[in-house]
PDB file of C-alpha atoms in Angstrom:
ATOM      1  CA  MET A   1     231.539 298.763 124.677  1.00 46.00           C
ATOM      2  CA  ASN A   2     228.811 296.071 126.445  1.00 55.00           C
ATOM      3  CA  ASP A   3     228.047 297.731 129.583  1.00 70.00           C
ATOM      4  CA  VAL A   4     224.618 298.398 130.913  1.00 83.00           C
ATOM      5  CA  PHE A   5     224.734 302.039 129.102  1.00 80.00           C
ATOM      6  CA  SER A   6     225.599 300.928 125.700  1.00 75.00           C
ATOM      7  CA  ARG A   7     222.920 298.179 125.958  1.00 82.00           C
ATOM      8  CA  ILE A   8     220.370 300.640 126.777  1.00 86.00           C
ATOM      9  CA  THR A   9     221.044 302.715 124.170  1.00 77.00           C
ATOM     10  CA  LYS A  10     221.243 300.133 121.940  1.00 79.00           C
ATOM     11  CA  ILE A  11     217.899 298.366 121.889  1.00 87.00           C
ATOM     12  CA  TYR A  12     216.135 301.961 123.242  1.00 85.00           C
ATOM     13  CA  PRO A  13     214.088 302.452 119.736  1.00 83.00           C
ATOM     14  CA  GLU A  14     212.731 298.729 119.715  1.00 88.00           C
ATOM     15  CA  MET A  15     211.627 298.789 123.811  1.00 90.00           C
ATOM     16  CA  LYS A  16     208.142 299.284 125.058  1.00 91.00           C
ATOM     17  CA  LYS A  17     206.766 302.013 126.420  1.00 90.00           C
ATOM     18  CA  ALA A  18     207.388 300.540 130.338  1.00 92.00           C
ATOM     19  CA  ASP A  19     210.645 299.767 129.174  1.00 93.00           C
ATOM     20  CA  ARG A  20     211.437 302.902 127.909  1.00 91.00           C
ATOM     21  CA  ARG A  21     210.433 304.797 131.331  1.00 90.00           C
ATOM     22  CA  ILE A  22     212.502 302.609 133.039  1.00 93.00           C
ATOM     23  CA  ALA A  23     215.766 303.068 130.791  1.00 89.00           C
ATOM     24  CA  ASP A  24     214.956 306.780 130.909  1.00 85.00           C
ATOM     25  CA  LEU A  25     215.138 306.675 134.930  1.00 87.00           C
ATOM     26  CA  ILE A  26     218.181 304.549 134.979  1.00 87.00           C
ATOM     27  CA  LEU A  27     220.200 307.154 132.484  1.00 80.00           C
ATOM     28  CA  ALA A  28     218.687 310.388 134.202  1.00 75.00           C
ATOM     29  CA  ASP A  29     219.010 309.496 137.838  1.00 77.00           C
ATOM     30  CA  ALA A  30     221.476 306.497 138.283  1.00 80.00           C
ATOM     31  CA  ASP A  31     222.067 307.781 141.903  1.00 77.00           C
ATOM     32  CA  PHE A  32     218.315 307.353 142.559  1.00 83.00           C
ATOM     33  CA  PHE A  33     218.310 304.216 140.566  1.00 88.00           C
ATOM     34  CA  LEU A  34     221.151 302.475 142.871  1.00 86.00           C
ATOM     35  CA  ARG A  35     219.794 303.658 146.146  1.00 84.00           C
ATOM     36  CA  GLY A  36     215.755 302.802 145.647  1.00 86.00           C
ATOM     37  CA  SER A  37     214.106 299.751 146.498  1.00 89.00           C
ATOM     38  CA  ILE A  38     212.422 297.834 143.470  1.00 92.00           C
ATOM     39  CA  THR A  39     209.281 299.266 144.928  1.00 92.00           C
ATOM     40  CA  GLU A  40     210.323 303.178 145.228  1.00 90.00           C
ATOM     41  CA  VAL A  41     212.329 302.927 141.555  1.00 92.00           C
ATOM     42  CA  ALA A  42     209.085 301.066 139.975  1.00 92.00           C
ATOM     43  CA  ARG A  43     206.719 303.514 141.679  1.00 91.00           C
ATOM     44  CA  ALA A  44     209.102 306.751 140.389  1.00 90.00           C
ATOM     45  CA  ALA A  45     209.172 305.202 136.883  1.00 90.00           C
ATOM     46  CA  GLY A  46     205.312 304.720 136.734  1.00 91.00           C
ATOM     47  CA  VAL A  47     205.789 300.716 136.460  1.00 93.00           C
ATOM     48  CA  SER A  48     205.122 297.461 138.201  1.00 93.00           C
ATOM     49  CA  ALA A  49     207.490 295.542 139.875  1.00 92.00           C
ATOM     50  CA  SER A  50     207.560 292.538 137.763  1.00 92.00           C
ATOM     51  CA  SER A  51     208.383 295.148 134.717  1.00 93.00           C
ATOM     52  CA  LEU A  52     211.802 296.111 136.468  1.00 94.00           C
ATOM     53  CA  THR A  53     212.425 292.549 136.435  1.00 92.00           C
ATOM     54  CA  ARG A  54     211.488 291.587 132.958  1.00 93.00           C
ATOM     55  CA  PHE A  55     213.448 294.794 131.916  1.00 94.00           C
ATOM     56  CA  SER A  56     216.483 293.488 133.422  1.00 92.00           C
ATOM     57  CA  ARG A  57     216.603 290.170 131.825  1.00 91.00           C
ATOM     58  CA  LEU A  58     216.096 292.439 128.474  1.00 92.00           C
ATOM     59  CA  LEU A  59     219.307 293.559 129.335  1.00 91.00           C
ATOM     60  CA  GLU A  60     220.819 290.118 130.169  1.00 86.00           C
ATOM     61  CA  VAL A  61     220.568 290.347 133.718  1.00 88.00           C
ATOM     62  CA  GLU A  62     219.179 288.009 136.030  1.00 84.00           C
ATOM     63  CA  GLY A  63     216.992 290.223 138.049  1.00 87.00           C
ATOM     64  CA  PHE A  64     216.683 293.731 139.965  1.00 90.00           C
ATOM     65  CA  ARG A  65     219.852 293.115 142.133  1.00 87.00           C
ATOM     66  CA  GLU A  66     222.272 292.322 139.310  1.00 88.00           C
ATOM     67  CA  LEU A  67     220.935 295.400 137.458  1.00 91.00           C
ATOM     68  CA  LYS A  68     221.884 297.307 139.932  1.00 89.00           C
ATOM     69  CA  LEU A  69     224.856 296.219 140.187  1.00 85.00           C
ATOM     70  CA  SER A  70     225.744 296.293 136.412  1.00 85.00           C
ATOM     71  CA  VAL A  71     224.776 299.829 136.604  1.00 86.00           C
ATOM     72  CA  ALA A  72     227.008 300.649 139.428  1.00 79.00           C
ATOM     73  CA  GLN A  73     229.868 298.743 137.538  1.00 74.00           C
ATOM     74  CA  ALA A  74     229.381 300.945 134.451  1.00 72.00           C
ATOM     75  CA  LYS A  75     228.825 304.322 136.699  1.00 69.00           C
ATOM     76  CA  SER A  76     232.078 303.386 138.272  1.00 57.00           C
ATOM     77  CA  ALA A  77     233.972 303.215 135.331  1.00 51.00           C
ATOM     78  CA  GLN A  78     233.788 306.822 134.625  1.00 37.00           C
ATOM     79  CA  SER A  79     233.629 306.770 130.952  1.00 39.00           C
ATOM     80  CA  PRO A  80     230.241 306.763 129.742  1.00 40.00           C
ATOM     81  CA  TYR A  81     228.605 304.665 126.769  1.00 41.00           C
ATOM     82  CA  TYR A  82     228.463 307.507 124.763  1.00 40.00           C
ATOM     83  CA  HIS A  83     232.074 308.334 124.705  1.00 41.00           C
ATOM     84  CA  GLN A  84     234.397 305.577 125.359  1.00 43.00           C
ATOM     85  CA  SER A  85     234.134 305.194 121.495  1.00 48.00           C
ATOM     86  CA  VAL A  86     235.774 308.381 121.052  1.00 54.00           C
ATOM     87  CA  GLN A  87     238.373 308.397 124.090  1.00 54.00           C
ATOM     88  CA  ALA A  88     239.480 304.980 123.270  1.00 56.00           C
ATOM     89  CA  LEU A  89     240.465 306.322 119.444  1.00 58.00           C
ATOM     90  CA  GLY A  90     244.206 305.849 118.784  1.00 65.00           C
ATOM     91  CA  GLU A  91     246.157 308.601 116.955  1.00 68.00           C
ATOM     92  CA  LEU A  92     245.711 306.659 113.215  1.00 64.00           C
ATOM     93  CA  GLU A  93     242.374 306.468 113.194  1.00 62.00           C
ATOM     94  CA  ILE A  94     242.046 310.227 114.444  1.00 61.00           C
ATOM     95  CA  ALA A  95     244.030 311.178 111.601  1.00 59.00           C
ATOM     96  CA  GLU A  96     241.657 308.841 109.121  1.00 63.00           C
ATOM     97  CA  GLY A  97     238.634 310.755 110.452  1.00 67.00           C
ATOM     98  CA  ARG A  98     236.949 308.407 112.709  1.00 67.00           C
ATOM     99  CA  LEU A  99     236.457 311.381 115.422  1.00 71.00           C
ATOM    100  CA  GLU A 100     234.512 312.983 112.943  1.00 76.00           C
ATOM    101  CA  TYR A 101     232.030 309.964 111.994  1.00 74.00           C
ATOM    102  CA  LEU A 102     231.670 309.096 115.690  1.00 74.00           C
ATOM    103  CA  TYR A 103     230.862 312.190 116.753  1.00 78.00           C
ATOM    104  CA  LEU A 104     228.576 312.799 113.879  1.00 80.00           C
ATOM    105  CA  GLN A 105     226.982 309.412 115.177  1.00 75.00           C
ATOM    106  CA  GLN A 106     226.469 310.289 118.489  1.00 75.00           C
ATOM    107  CA  ILE A 107     224.566 313.627 117.439  1.00 82.00           C
ATOM    108  CA  VAL A 108     222.155 312.013 115.299  1.00 78.00           C
ATOM    109  CA  ALA A 109     221.324 309.068 118.062  1.00 74.00           C
ATOM    110  CA  SER A 110     220.604 311.851 120.840  1.00 78.00           C
ATOM    111  CA  LEU A 111     218.035 314.017 118.126  1.00 83.00           C
ATOM    112  CA  ASN A 112     216.887 310.239 117.455  1.00 76.00           C
ATOM    113  CA  SER A 113     216.329 309.608 121.125  1.00 73.00           C
ATOM    114  CA  THR A 114     215.018 313.068 122.097  1.00 82.00           C
ATOM    115  CA  PHE A 115     212.253 312.735 119.388  1.00 82.00           C
ATOM    116  CA  THR A 116     211.397 309.364 120.480  1.00 73.00           C
ATOM    117  CA  ARG A 117     210.740 310.803 124.029  1.00 75.00           C
ATOM    118  CA  LEU A 118     208.877 313.646 123.026  1.00 84.00           C
ATOM    119  CA  ASP A 119     205.580 314.038 124.895  1.00 86.00           C
ATOM    120  CA  ALA A 120     202.946 315.632 122.711  1.00 88.00           C
ATOM    121  CA  GLU A 121     200.870 316.941 125.409  1.00 90.00           C
ATOM    122  CA  ALA A 122     203.374 318.159 127.121  1.00 92.00           C
ATOM    123  CA  LEU A 123     205.026 319.997 124.211  1.00 93.00           C
ATOM    124  CA  VAL A 124     201.458 321.728 123.479  1.00 92.00           C
ATOM    125  CA  ASP A 125     201.335 322.910 126.762  1.00 95.00           C
ATOM    126  CA  ALA A 126     204.298 324.695 126.358  1.00 96.00           C
ATOM    127  CA  ILE A 127     203.697 325.869 123.476  1.00 94.00           C
ATOM    128  CA  ARG A 128     200.085 327.468 124.716  1.00 92.00           C
ATOM    129  CA  ALA A 129     201.562 328.743 128.288  1.00 95.00           C
ATOM    130  CA  ILE A 130     204.674 330.607 126.273  1.00 95.00           C
ATOM    131  CA  ARG A 131     202.371 331.856 123.457  1.00 91.00           C
ATOM    132  CA  SER A 132     199.853 333.690 125.790  1.00 92.00           C
ATOM    133  CA  ALA A 133     202.519 334.774 128.114  1.00 95.00           C
ATOM    134  CA  ARG A 134     202.257 338.333 129.557  1.00 96.00           C
ATOM    135  CA  ARG A 135     206.339 338.244 130.030  1.00 97.00           C
ATOM    136  CA  ILE A 136     208.910 334.947 130.056  1.00 98.00           C
ATOM    137  CA  ARG A 137     211.934 334.704 131.414  1.00 98.00           C
ATOM    138  CA  THR A 138     214.139 331.920 131.111  1.00 98.00           C
ATOM    139  CA  PHE A 139     216.770 330.795 133.746  1.00 98.00           C
ATOM    140  CA  GLY A 140     220.204 328.616 133.687  1.00 96.00           C
ATOM    141  CA  VAL A 141     223.732 328.400 134.234  1.00 95.00           C
ATOM    142  CA  ALA A 142     226.767 327.551 132.565  1.00 90.00           C
ATOM    143  CA  VAL A 143     226.017 325.432 128.874  1.00 89.00           C
ATOM    144  CA  SER A 144     222.434 325.554 129.879  1.00 93.00           C
ATOM    145  CA  GLY A 145     222.650 329.697 130.377  1.00 95.00           C
ATOM    146  CA  LEU A 146     223.862 329.606 126.843  1.00 95.00           C
ATOM    147  CA  ILE A 147     220.959 327.673 125.720  1.00 96.00           C
ATOM    148  CA  ALA A 148     218.407 329.808 127.945  1.00 97.00           C
ATOM    149  CA  ALA A 149     219.362 332.766 126.511  1.00 97.00           C
ATOM    150  CA  GLU A 150     219.224 331.523 122.633  1.00 96.00           C
ATOM    151  CA  THR A 151     215.635 330.527 123.660  1.00 97.00           C
ATOM    152  CA  ALA A 152     214.679 333.833 124.788  1.00 97.00           C
ATOM    153  CA  MET A 153     216.289 335.470 121.722  1.00 92.00           C
ATOM    154  CA  ARG A 154     214.471 333.402 119.650  1.00 92.00           C
ATOM    155  CA  PHE A 155     210.734 334.073 121.352  1.00 92.00           C
ATOM    156  CA  MET A 156     211.781 337.873 121.022  1.00 88.00           C
ATOM    157  CA  ARG A 157     212.109 337.353 117.540  1.00 85.00           C
ATOM    158  CA  LEU A 158     208.519 336.541 117.461  1.00 83.00           C
ATOM    159  CA  GLY A 159     207.381 339.129 119.163  1.00 82.00           C
ATOM    160  CA  LEU A 160     207.252 338.035 122.886  1.00 89.00           C
ATOM    161  CA  GLU A 161     208.625 339.508 125.575  1.00 93.00           C
ATOM    162  CA  ALA A 162     211.433 337.224 126.876  1.00 95.00           C
ATOM    163  CA  THR A 163     213.820 337.761 128.745  1.00 97.00           C
ATOM    164  CA  TYR A 164     216.977 335.487 129.637  1.00 97.00           C
ATOM    165  CA  VAL A 165     218.213 336.347 133.361  1.00 93.00           C
ATOM    166  CA  ALA A 166     221.803 335.242 133.793  1.00 90.00           C
ATOM    167  CA  ASP A 167     223.833 336.475 137.438  1.00 92.00           C
ATOM    168  CA  SER A 168     222.268 334.820 140.212  1.00 92.00           C
ATOM    169  CA  HIS A 169     221.394 337.651 142.130  1.00 94.00           C
ATOM    170  CA  PHE A 170     218.880 338.679 138.985  1.00 95.00           C
ATOM    171  CA  MET A 171     217.673 335.254 139.226  1.00 96.00           C
ATOM    172  CA  ARG A 172     216.007 335.792 142.437  1.00 95.00           C
ATOM    173  CA  ILE A 173     215.056 339.293 141.851  1.00 96.00           C
ATOM    174  CA  ALA A 174     213.295 338.307 138.365  1.00 97.00           C
ATOM    175  CA  SER A 175     211.300 335.328 139.589  1.00 97.00           C
ATOM    176  CA  SER A 176     210.360 337.284 142.517  1.00 97.00           C
ATOM    177  CA  LEU A 177     208.779 339.818 140.241  1.00 97.00           C
ATOM    178  CA  LEU A 178     206.878 337.391 138.178  1.00 97.00           C
ATOM    179  CA  GLY A 179     203.151 336.441 138.588  1.00 97.00           C
ATOM    180  CA  GLN A 180     199.967 335.368 137.356  1.00 97.00           C
ATOM    181  CA  GLY A 181     199.738 335.043 133.475  1.00 96.00           C
ATOM    182  CA  ASP A 182     203.971 334.982 133.345  1.00 98.00           C
ATOM    183  CA  VAL A 183     206.262 332.183 132.121  1.00 98.00           C
ATOM    184  CA  ALA A 184     209.433 330.839 134.127  1.00 98.00           C
ATOM    185  CA  ILE A 185     211.320 328.516 131.564  1.00 98.00           C
ATOM    186  CA  CYS A 186     213.733 326.913 133.428  1.00 98.00           C
ATOM    187  CA  ILE A 187     217.052 325.061 131.654  1.00 97.00           C
ATOM    188  CA  SER A 188     219.350 322.386 133.669  1.00 94.00           C
ATOM    189  CA  HIS A 189     220.762 319.377 131.778  1.00 89.00           C
ATOM    190  CA  THR A 190     221.325 318.054 135.536  1.00 85.00           C
ATOM    191  CA  GLY A 191     218.550 319.168 136.985  1.00 90.00           C
ATOM    192  CA  ARG A 192     220.241 319.959 140.078  1.00 89.00           C
ATOM    193  CA  SER A 193     221.897 323.754 139.405  1.00 94.00           C
ATOM    194  CA  GLN A 194     220.486 325.326 142.737  1.00 95.00           C
ATOM    195  CA  GLU A 195     220.409 328.641 140.979  1.00 96.00           C
ATOM    196  CA  VAL A 196     217.545 327.624 138.575  1.00 97.00           C
ATOM    197  CA  LEU A 197     216.128 325.654 141.226  1.00 97.00           C
ATOM    198  CA  ASP A 198     215.220 328.491 143.583  1.00 97.00           C
ATOM    199  CA  ALA A 199     214.090 330.624 140.497  1.00 97.00           C
ATOM    200  CA  ALA A 200     211.483 327.732 139.476  1.00 98.00           C
ATOM    201  CA  ASP A 201     210.587 327.935 143.442  1.00 97.00           C
ATOM    202  CA  MET A 202     210.011 331.571 143.582  1.00 97.00           C
ATOM    203  CA  ALA A 203     208.339 331.747 140.092  1.00 98.00           C
ATOM    204  CA  ARG A 204     205.416 329.289 141.379  1.00 97.00           C
ATOM    205  CA  ARG A 205     205.169 331.185 144.791  1.00 97.00           C
ATOM    206  CA  GLN A 206     204.568 334.133 142.589  1.00 97.00           C
ATOM    207  CA  GLY A 207     202.266 332.132 140.506  1.00 97.00           C
ATOM    208  CA  ALA A 208     203.791 331.851 137.422  1.00 98.00           C
ATOM    209  CA  ILE A 209     203.795 328.983 135.322  1.00 98.00           C
ATOM    210  CA  VAL A 210     206.950 326.926 135.163  1.00 98.00           C
ATOM    211  CA  VAL A 211     208.446 325.132 132.221  1.00 98.00           C
ATOM    212  CA  GLY A 212     211.222 322.877 132.504  1.00 97.00           C
ATOM    213  CA  LEU A 213     213.532 321.390 129.994  1.00 97.00           C
ATOM    214  CA  THR A 214     215.298 319.005 131.942  1.00 92.00           C
ATOM    215  CA  ALA A 215     216.060 315.547 132.733  1.00 84.00           C
ATOM    216  CA  PRO A 216     213.033 313.063 134.386  1.00 79.00           C
ATOM    217  CA  HIS A 217     213.458 312.298 138.115  1.00 78.00           C
ATOM    218  CA  THR A 218     215.391 315.533 139.180  1.00 84.00           C
ATOM    219  CA  PRO A 219     214.643 318.126 141.642  1.00 90.00           C
ATOM    220  CA  LEU A 220     214.041 320.684 138.612  1.00 94.00           C
ATOM    221  CA  SER A 221     211.405 317.932 136.907  1.00 91.00           C
ATOM    222  CA  ARG A 222     209.734 318.065 140.427  1.00 90.00           C
ATOM    223  CA  LYS A 223     209.020 321.804 140.290  1.00 96.00           C
ATOM    224  CA  THR A 224     208.316 322.426 137.132  1.00 97.00           C
ATOM    225  CA  ASP A 225     204.287 322.621 135.986  1.00 97.00           C
ATOM    226  CA  LEU A 226     204.863 321.690 132.532  1.00 97.00           C
ATOM    227  CA  LEU A 227     208.159 318.889 132.272  1.00 95.00           C
ATOM    228  CA  ILE A 228     209.835 318.650 128.811  1.00 95.00           C
ATOM    229  CA  GLU A 229     212.201 315.721 129.340  1.00 88.00           C
ATOM    230  CA  MET A 230     215.522 315.816 128.307  1.00 87.00           C
ATOM    231  CA  SER A 231     217.298 312.565 128.911  1.00 75.00           C
ATOM    232  CA  VAL A 232     220.464 312.895 126.772  1.00 76.00           C
ATOM    233  CA  PHE A 233     223.423 311.417 128.631  1.00 66.00           C
ATOM    234  CA  GLU A 234     226.245 313.932 128.399  1.00 65.00           C
ATOM    235  CA  GLU A 235     229.925 313.130 130.013  1.00 56.00           C
ATOM    236  CA  ILE A 236     231.365 316.221 131.811  1.00 52.00           C
ATOM    237  CA  ASP A 237     234.698 316.201 130.166  1.00 55.00           C
ATOM    238  CA  ILE A 238     236.488 319.674 128.937  1.00 56.00           C
ATOM    239  CA  TYR A 239     238.160 316.796 126.086  1.00 60.00           C
ATOM    240  CA  THR A 240     234.800 314.851 124.989  1.00 64.00           C
ATOM    241  CA  PRO A 241     232.722 316.538 122.373  1.00 68.00           C
ATOM    242  CA  SER A 242     229.126 317.910 124.037  1.00 76.00           C
ATOM    243  CA  ILE A 243     226.126 316.811 122.266  1.00 82.00           C
ATOM    244  CA  SER A 244     223.276 317.597 124.668  1.00 85.00           C
ATOM    245  CA  HIS A 245     222.741 320.905 123.243  1.00 88.00           C
ATOM    246  CA  PHE A 246     221.851 320.076 120.086  1.00 91.00           C
ATOM    247  CA  ALA A 247     218.916 318.019 121.848  1.00 92.00           C
ATOM    248  CA  TYR A 248     217.754 321.106 123.642  1.00 95.00           C
ATOM    249  CA  HIS A 249     218.196 323.202 120.381  1.00 95.00           C
ATOM    250  CA  TYR A 250     216.125 320.677 118.363  1.00 95.00           C
ATOM    251  CA  VAL A 251     213.217 321.516 121.334  1.00 96.00           C
ATOM    252  CA  ILE A 252     213.872 324.762 121.270  1.00 96.00           C
ATOM    253  CA  GLY A 253     213.197 324.994 117.555  1.00 95.00           C
ATOM    254  CA  LEU A 254     210.206 323.115 117.922  1.00 94.00           C
ATOM    255  CA  LEU A 255     208.782 325.354 120.613  1.00 95.00           C
ATOM    256  CA  SER A 256     209.426 328.681 118.459  1.00 92.00           C
ATOM    257  CA  PHE A 257     208.336 327.187 115.203  1.00 90.00           C
ATOM    258  CA  HIS A 258     204.774 326.083 116.415  1.00 90.00           C
ATOM    259  CA  ILE A 259     204.874 329.603 118.508  1.00 89.00           C
ATOM    260  CA  GLY A 260     205.536 331.067 115.136  1.00 83.00           C
ATOM    261  CA  GLN A 261     202.855 329.340 113.016  1.00 81.00           C
ATOM    262  CA  SER A 262     200.282 329.646 115.292  1.00 67.00           C
ATOM    263  CA  ALA A 263     198.675 333.433 115.617  1.00 57.00           C
ATOM    264  CA  GLU A 264     195.493 332.130 117.262  1.00 61.00           C
ATOM    265  CA  LEU A 265     196.452 328.899 118.897  1.00 53.00           C
ATOM    266  CA  ASP A 266     194.179 325.799 118.421  1.00 62.00           C
ATOM    267  CA  ARG A 267     195.381 323.374 120.743  1.00 60.00           C
ATOM    268  CA  ASP A 268     193.695 320.455 119.839  1.00 69.00           C
ATOM    269  CA  GLY A 269     194.596 321.179 115.905  1.00 72.00           C
ATOM    270  CA  LEU A 270     198.262 321.783 117.009  1.00 64.00           C
ATOM    271  CA  LEU A 271     198.219 318.608 119.687  1.00 69.00           C
ATOM    272  CA  THR A 272     196.874 316.728 116.119  1.00 80.00           C
ATOM    273  CA  LYS A 273     199.399 318.164 113.935  1.00 75.00           C
ATOM    274  CA  ILE A 274     202.672 317.484 116.379  1.00 74.00           C
ATOM    275  CA  LYS A 275     201.062 313.526 116.860  1.00 78.00           C
ATOM    276  CA  ALA A 276     200.745 313.249 113.128  1.00 80.00           C
ATOM    277  CA  GLY A 277     204.389 314.174 112.384  1.00 78.00           C
ATOM    278  CA  LEU A 278     205.751 312.080 115.570  1.00 76.00           C
ATOM    279  CA  ALA A 279     203.846 309.347 114.006  1.00 76.00           C
ATOM    280  CA  ARG A 280     205.175 309.575 110.664  1.00 69.00           C
ATOM    281  CA  GLY A 281     208.774 310.208 112.034  1.00 62.00           C
ATOM    282  CA  GLN A 282     208.335 306.897 114.170  1.00 57.00           C
ATOM    283  CA  THR A 283     208.106 305.110 111.088  1.00 53.00           C
ATOM    284  CA  ALA A 284     210.864 307.161 108.962  1.00 49.00           C
ATOM    285  CA  ASP A 285     214.639 306.158 108.597  1.00 46.00           C
ATOM    286  CA  LEU A 286     216.164 309.023 110.454  1.00 45.00           C
ATOM    287  CA  THR A 287     219.707 307.394 110.686  1.00 43.00           C
TER     288      THR A 287
END
């Protein structure tokens, strides 16, 4: 495949910081990218308009307008860059084990992408908030609900007062009962699940800290106090193997490990440790 999404994925590890911000925005919210002016997109990505022009040329298109056209064409194809090679496999290739190999490669790519985008500051701040919370409530629906349930379970095993709230009616009740010293962990891969958005709104109004695991530049990302960005593209197709939940489990595992290792949390020391680990990983061969 040579659509714009596949080109972004291929060169993402070598991109500069500004280019990665633009790539993250496109992958997380292509609709906003297509609607916005060059000024609006640049502001949302935290880059200059000239950075968008350079990014376009990096992807072998002439300028911002042509980049929009490429994104629109790729989006209209309705087969995202991750999965076309899987869906296009013939019966013989599947019989020879090609599907298993490609699915594994997609999982590895999603974990590598999540690792390279981790914000150590946000991670440490979330660890500190969760570790010292009076009560923790996790919110999510559908597949994100399963991840929210595991998040609560992991924190309970660490001795924290954590509960997953599944029913939409109970979400409203639980979030309204939160207050100062509490944490609401809101998980939504699309960042648009209304039940989760409502819970985040209510929790913030009540004075709780809202930790969000979601894509950047989404409604949920704008409602969080602490955002851990998750930018793994996922095709909503019952016949396509899911990959995004592996990235979420990776981040939840990191949170749980560091909380479990920090009886008395030393933020500066923990931040130094995480940054050192990320720096070592950046130079390692993770494939």
